[in-house]
Tab-separated table of C-alpha atoms in Angstrom:
chain	number	residue	atom	x	y	z
A	1	SER	CA	2.478	30.488	-4.400
A	2	GLN	CA	0.309	27.481	-2.951
A	3	GLU	CA	1.818	25.449	0.011
A	4	LEU	CA	0.451	22.406	1.516
A	5	GLU	CA	1.157	21.445	5.247
A	6	GLN	CA	0.628	18.107	6.840
A	7	SER	CA	0.676	17.173	10.231
A	8	PRO	CA	1.654	15.244	11.832
A	9	GLN	CA	4.865	14.609	10.083
A	10	SER	CA	5.495	11.268	11.513
A	11	LEU	CA	2.945	9.074	13.488
A	12	ILE	CA	3.272	5.761	15.250
A	13	VAL	CA	0.194	3.702	16.122
A	14	GLN	CA	-0.579	0.349	17.696
A	15	GLU	CA	-2.154	-2.100	15.117
A	16	GLY	CA	-5.974	-1.908	15.405
A	17	LYS	CA	-5.934	1.609	16.228
A	18	ASN	CA	-7.593	4.166	14.179
A	19	LEU	CA	-5.566	7.386	12.936
A	20	THR	CA	-5.970	10.761	11.304
A	21	ILE	CA	-3.611	12.774	9.036
A	22	ASN	CA	-4.331	16.385	7.766
A	23	CYS	CA	-3.528	18.522	5.108
A	24	THR	CA	-3.755	22.202	5.173
A	25	SER	CA	-3.392	24.430	2.017
A	26	SER	CA	-2.599	28.341	2.222
A	27	LYS	CA	-5.096	28.679	-0.777
A	28	THR	CA	-8.488	27.173	-2.081
A	29	LEU	CA	-8.149	23.301	-3.590
A	30	TYR	CA	-9.423	22.668	-6.571
A	31	GLY	CA	-8.110	19.242	-6.614
A	32	LEU	CA	-6.859	17.162	-3.704
A	33	TYR	CA	-4.952	13.739	-4.000
A	34	TRP	CA	-3.987	11.737	-1.352
A	35	TYR	CA	-1.064	9.125	-2.073
A	36	LYS	CA	0.957	6.484	-0.520
A	37	GLN	CA	4.275	5.469	-0.589
A	38	LYS	CA	5.955	2.344	0.878
A	39	TYR	CA	9.105	2.861	1.573
A	40	GLY	CA	11.876	2.923	-1.302
A	41	GLU	CA	9.173	2.673	-3.804
A	42	GLY	CA	6.899	4.649	-6.008
A	43	LEU	CA	3.695	6.428	-5.339
A	44	ILE	CA	0.348	4.869	-4.832
A	45	PHE	CA	-2.880	7.088	-5.720
A	46	LEU	CA	-5.377	6.528	-3.004
A	47	MET	CA	-8.413	8.791	-3.892
A	48	MET	CA	-9.046	12.847	-5.352
A	49	LEU	CA	-11.737	14.791	-3.858
A	50	GLN	CA	-12.724	17.869	-5.347
A	51	LYS	CA	-16.074	19.035	-3.779
A	52	GLY	CA	-16.074	20.793	-0.652
A	53	GLY	CA	-17.793	18.236	2.015
A	54	GLU	CA	-16.836	15.315	-0.366
A	55	GLU	CA	-16.017	12.270	1.361
A	56	LYS	CA	-14.395	9.180	-0.145
A	57	SER	CA	-13.446	5.835	1.271
A	58	HIS	CA	-11.241	3.195	-0.189
A	59	GLU	CA	-11.213	-0.326	1.877
A	60	LYS	CA	-10.554	1.106	5.650
A	61	ILE	CA	-9.080	4.683	4.572
A	62	THR	CA	-11.441	7.558	4.242
A	63	ALA	CA	-10.417	10.887	3.203
A	64	LYS	CA	-12.546	14.199	3.329
A	65	LEU	CA	-12.322	17.762	1.634
A	66	ASP	CA	-13.832	20.241	3.950
A	67	GLU	CA	-16.544	23.023	3.010
A	68	LYS	CA	-14.446	25.843	2.655
A	69	LYS	CA	-11.829	23.487	0.471
A	70	GLN	CA	-8.819	24.488	2.467
A	71	GLN	CA	-8.263	21.345	4.360
A	72	SER	CA	-8.109	17.523	4.029
A	73	SER	CA	-8.323	14.931	6.569
A	74	LEU	CA	-7.611	11.075	6.119
A	75	HIS	CA	-8.422	8.545	8.333
A	76	ILE	CA	-7.446	4.961	9.135
A	77	THR	CA	-9.853	2.731	10.819
A	78	ALA	CA	-8.387	-0.389	12.322
A	79	SER	CA	-5.023	-0.002	11.401
A	80	GLN	CA	-3.082	-2.802	10.198
A	81	PRO	CA	0.719	-3.392	9.111
A	82	SER	CA	-0.257	-3.050	5.703
A	83	HIS	CA	-1.135	0.766	6.223
A	84	ALA	CA	2.517	1.600	7.070
A	85	GLY	CA	4.178	4.215	4.641
A	86	ILE	CA	4.217	7.749	3.860
A	87	TYR	CA	1.081	9.430	2.941
A	88	LEU	CA	1.454	12.405	0.835
A	89	CYS	CA	-1.463	14.917	-0.010
A	90	GLY	CA	-1.234	16.789	-3.337
A	91	ALA	CA	-2.847	19.773	-5.142
A	92	ASP	CA	-3.772	21.139	-8.183
A	93	ASN	CA	-2.499	24.708	-8.080
A	94	ARG	CA	-4.442	25.472	-11.213
A	95	ASP	CA	-1.315	26.315	-13.330
A	96	ASP	CA	-0.218	22.930	-14.687
A	97	LYS	CA	1.478	21.919	-11.830
A	98	ILE	CA	0.629	19.434	-8.724
A	99	ILE	CA	2.314	20.459	-5.434
A	100	PHE	CA	2.898	18.141	-2.767
A	101	GLY	CA	3.140	18.666	1.085
A	102	LYS	CA	6.059	17.043	2.765
A	103	GLY	CA	4.198	13.706	3.947
A	104	THR	CA	3.680	12.045	6.985
A	105	ARG	CA	5.556	8.862	7.800
A	106	LEU	CA	3.118	5.894	9.406
A	107	HIS	CA	4.544	3.281	11.361
A	108	ILE	CA	2.591	0.508	12.685
A	109	LEU	CA	3.618	-1.515	15.827
A	110	PRO	CA	2.152	-5.176	16.140
B	1	ASN	CA	0.482	-1.875	-18.827
B	2	ALA	CA	3.544	-0.041	-18.352
B	3	GLY	CA	2.162	3.457	-17.294
B	4	VAL	CA	5.562	5.496	-16.448
B	5	THR	CA	8.742	4.109	-16.911
B	6	GLN	CA	11.833	5.606	-15.536
B	7	THR	CA	15.621	4.197	-15.917
B	8	PRO	CA	17.883	3.926	-14.620
B	9	LYS	CA	16.656	2.564	-10.691
B	10	PHE	CA	20.035	3.448	-9.285
B	11	GLN	CA	22.821	5.533	-10.026
B	12	VAL	CA	25.999	6.318	-8.403
B	13	LEU	CA	28.111	9.669	-9.782
B	14	LYS	CA	31.005	11.284	-8.784
B	15	THR	CA	31.212	15.118	-8.366
B	16	GLY	CA	31.320	16.621	-11.578
B	17	GLN	CA	30.090	13.850	-13.604
B	18	SER	CA	27.075	14.188	-15.566
B	19	MET	CA	24.044	11.820	-16.477
B	20	THR	CA	20.408	11.954	-18.306
B	21	LEU	CA	17.372	10.258	-16.260
B	22	GLN	CA	15.367	9.509	-18.700
B	23	CYS	CA	11.272	8.885	-18.037
B	24	ALA	CA	8.663	7.402	-20.873
B	25	GLN	CA	4.714	7.215	-20.466
B	26	ASP	CA	2.653	5.323	-22.516
B	27	MET	CA	-0.845	6.948	-21.647
B	28	ASN	CA	-0.782	9.766	-23.894
B	29	HIS	CA	-0.462	12.131	-21.271
B	30	ASN	CA	0.198	16.039	-22.050
B	31	SER	CA	1.973	16.934	-18.928
B	32	MET	CA	4.827	15.360	-17.497
B	33	TYR	CA	6.613	16.227	-14.235
B	34	TRP	CA	9.951	15.688	-12.569
B	35	TYR	CA	10.162	15.696	-8.733
B	36	ARG	CA	13.220	15.202	-6.197
B	37	GLN	CA	12.286	13.470	-2.592
B	38	ASP	CA	14.418	14.353	0.377
B	39	PRO	CA	13.895	12.977	4.124
B	40	GLY	CA	11.874	15.560	5.770
B	41	MET	CA	10.772	17.729	2.574
B	42	GLY	CA	8.465	15.847	0.657
B	43	LEU	CA	8.193	15.490	-3.338
B	44	ARG	CA	9.506	19.206	-4.743
B	45	LEU	CA	8.896	19.798	-8.241
B	46	ILE	CA	12.246	20.268	-10.353
B	47	TYR	CA	10.595	21.085	-13.865
B	48	TYR	CA	7.527	19.989	-15.530
B	49	SER	CA	6.075	20.160	-19.354
B	50	ALA	CA	2.335	20.866	-19.806
B	51	SER	CA	2.647	19.866	-23.441
B	52	GLU	CA	4.862	18.609	-26.117
B	53	GLY	CA	7.316	21.041	-26.705
B	54	THR	CA	7.114	23.553	-23.567
B	55	THR	CA	9.030	23.113	-20.306
B	56	ASP	CA	8.895	25.241	-17.264
B	57	LYS	CA	10.907	25.749	-14.015
B	58	GLY	CA	9.459	24.348	-10.559
B	59	GLU	CA	10.469	24.826	-7.255
B	60	VAL	CA	14.028	23.600	-7.639
B	61	PRO	CA	15.549	23.714	-11.128
B	62	ASN	CA	18.953	24.539	-10.391
B	63	GLY	CA	21.396	22.429	-11.626
B	64	TYR	CA	18.817	20.759	-13.802
B	65	ASN	CA	18.020	20.689	-17.464
B	66	VAL	CA	15.049	18.731	-19.083
B	67	SER	CA	13.871	18.115	-22.466
B	68	ARG	CA	10.716	16.915	-23.712
B	69	LEU	CA	11.928	15.138	-26.939
B	70	ASN	CA	8.334	14.088	-27.571
B	71	LYS	CA	4.923	13.527	-26.261
B	72	ARG	CA	6.027	10.292	-24.483
B	73	GLU	CA	9.401	11.149	-23.063
B	74	PHE	CA	10.391	14.138	-20.726
B	75	SER	CA	14.386	13.706	-19.601
B	76	LEU	CA	16.360	15.185	-17.037
B	77	ARG	CA	19.798	16.159	-16.898
B	78	LEU	CA	22.293	16.932	-14.307
B	79	GLU	CA	25.195	18.376	-15.993
B	80	SER	CA	27.787	18.376	-13.346
B	81	ALA	CA	26.785	16.834	-10.301
B	82	ALA	CA	27.034	17.683	-6.806
B	83	PRO	CA	26.563	16.035	-3.583
B	84	SER	CA	23.304	18.196	-3.054
B	85	GLN	CA	21.442	16.362	-6.025
B	86	THR	CA	21.858	13.134	-3.841
B	87	SER	CA	18.053	12.093	-3.571
B	88	VAL	CA	15.358	9.959	-4.785
B	89	TYR	CA	14.201	11.297	-8.290
B	90	PHE	CA	10.649	10.762	-9.557
B	91	CYS	CA	8.985	11.400	-13.136
B	92	ALA	CA	5.122	11.502	-13.080
B	93	SER	CA	2.372	12.103	-16.122
B	94	SER	CA	-1.257	13.120	-16.271
B	95	GLU	CA	-3.620	14.554	-18.341
B	96	TYR	CA	-3.416	18.626	-18.747
B	97	ARG	CA	-5.174	20.529	-16.529
B	98	VAL	CA	-5.105	18.123	-13.609
B	99	GLY	CA	-8.096	18.669	-11.622
B	100	ASN	CA	-10.093	15.854	-12.838
B	101	THR	CA	-7.711	13.021	-12.879
B	102	GLU	CA	-4.657	11.616	-10.853
B	103	ALA	CA	-1.010	11.587	-11.772
B	104	PHE	CA	1.001	8.419	-12.357
B	105	PHE	CA	4.524	7.938	-10.986
B	106	GLY	CA	7.449	6.032	-12.000
B	107	GLN	CA	8.934	3.956	-9.591
B	108	GLY	CA	11.838	6.602	-9.099
B	109	THR	CA	15.642	6.850	-9.415
B	110	ARG	CA	17.847	6.552	-6.594
B	111	LEU	CA	20.616	8.489	-7.111
B	112	THR	CA	23.931	9.408	-4.871
B	113	VAL	CA	26.627	11.909	-5.603
B	114	VAL	CA	29.958	11.101	-3.928
């Protein structure tokens, strides 16, 4: 079965600094999703990547799917307190299911 | 525009009690899912329903049952709650054959079993 591994598990960053979160799949990714979850709340869709090499941006958040479609990175530029939360990558495993990584907890220090 | 609605938002159960978590979506999606989220474990799929009338087990189905009542509603039942089922439960829905669209999530149900 397909597995998604996220790294790091937890990240503490000074406000204004850049950061990167990685998501690695054990199998080829057909659809890769990034979600953000504020503590104690539901998930908010950030973006979806499908094609190898594809890169998408939303405000200061950029995500890329590598050419081999087995890894995605999420990059935040000039982090702000509003970026704090749990970031989850999810994948379509072509079996009517969406599976998720364990998440990366991001803390932003003022 | 309600999206995915879960009830209740909070629940405390005693060991051995039963309860049903309700989920409804108003987006005419075919696929619906139940996940549980535990610290350090991310989201784990309990059951899913690819279409009305079908349900399938996910990663962690033991101790749970589901019913796809109609296209809108997908309920999760705990017949005899155990402390290990203390978790946050999320319902989600999406179009069939996800890969072209996103999944929409409810706000979650925080369940504590004492």
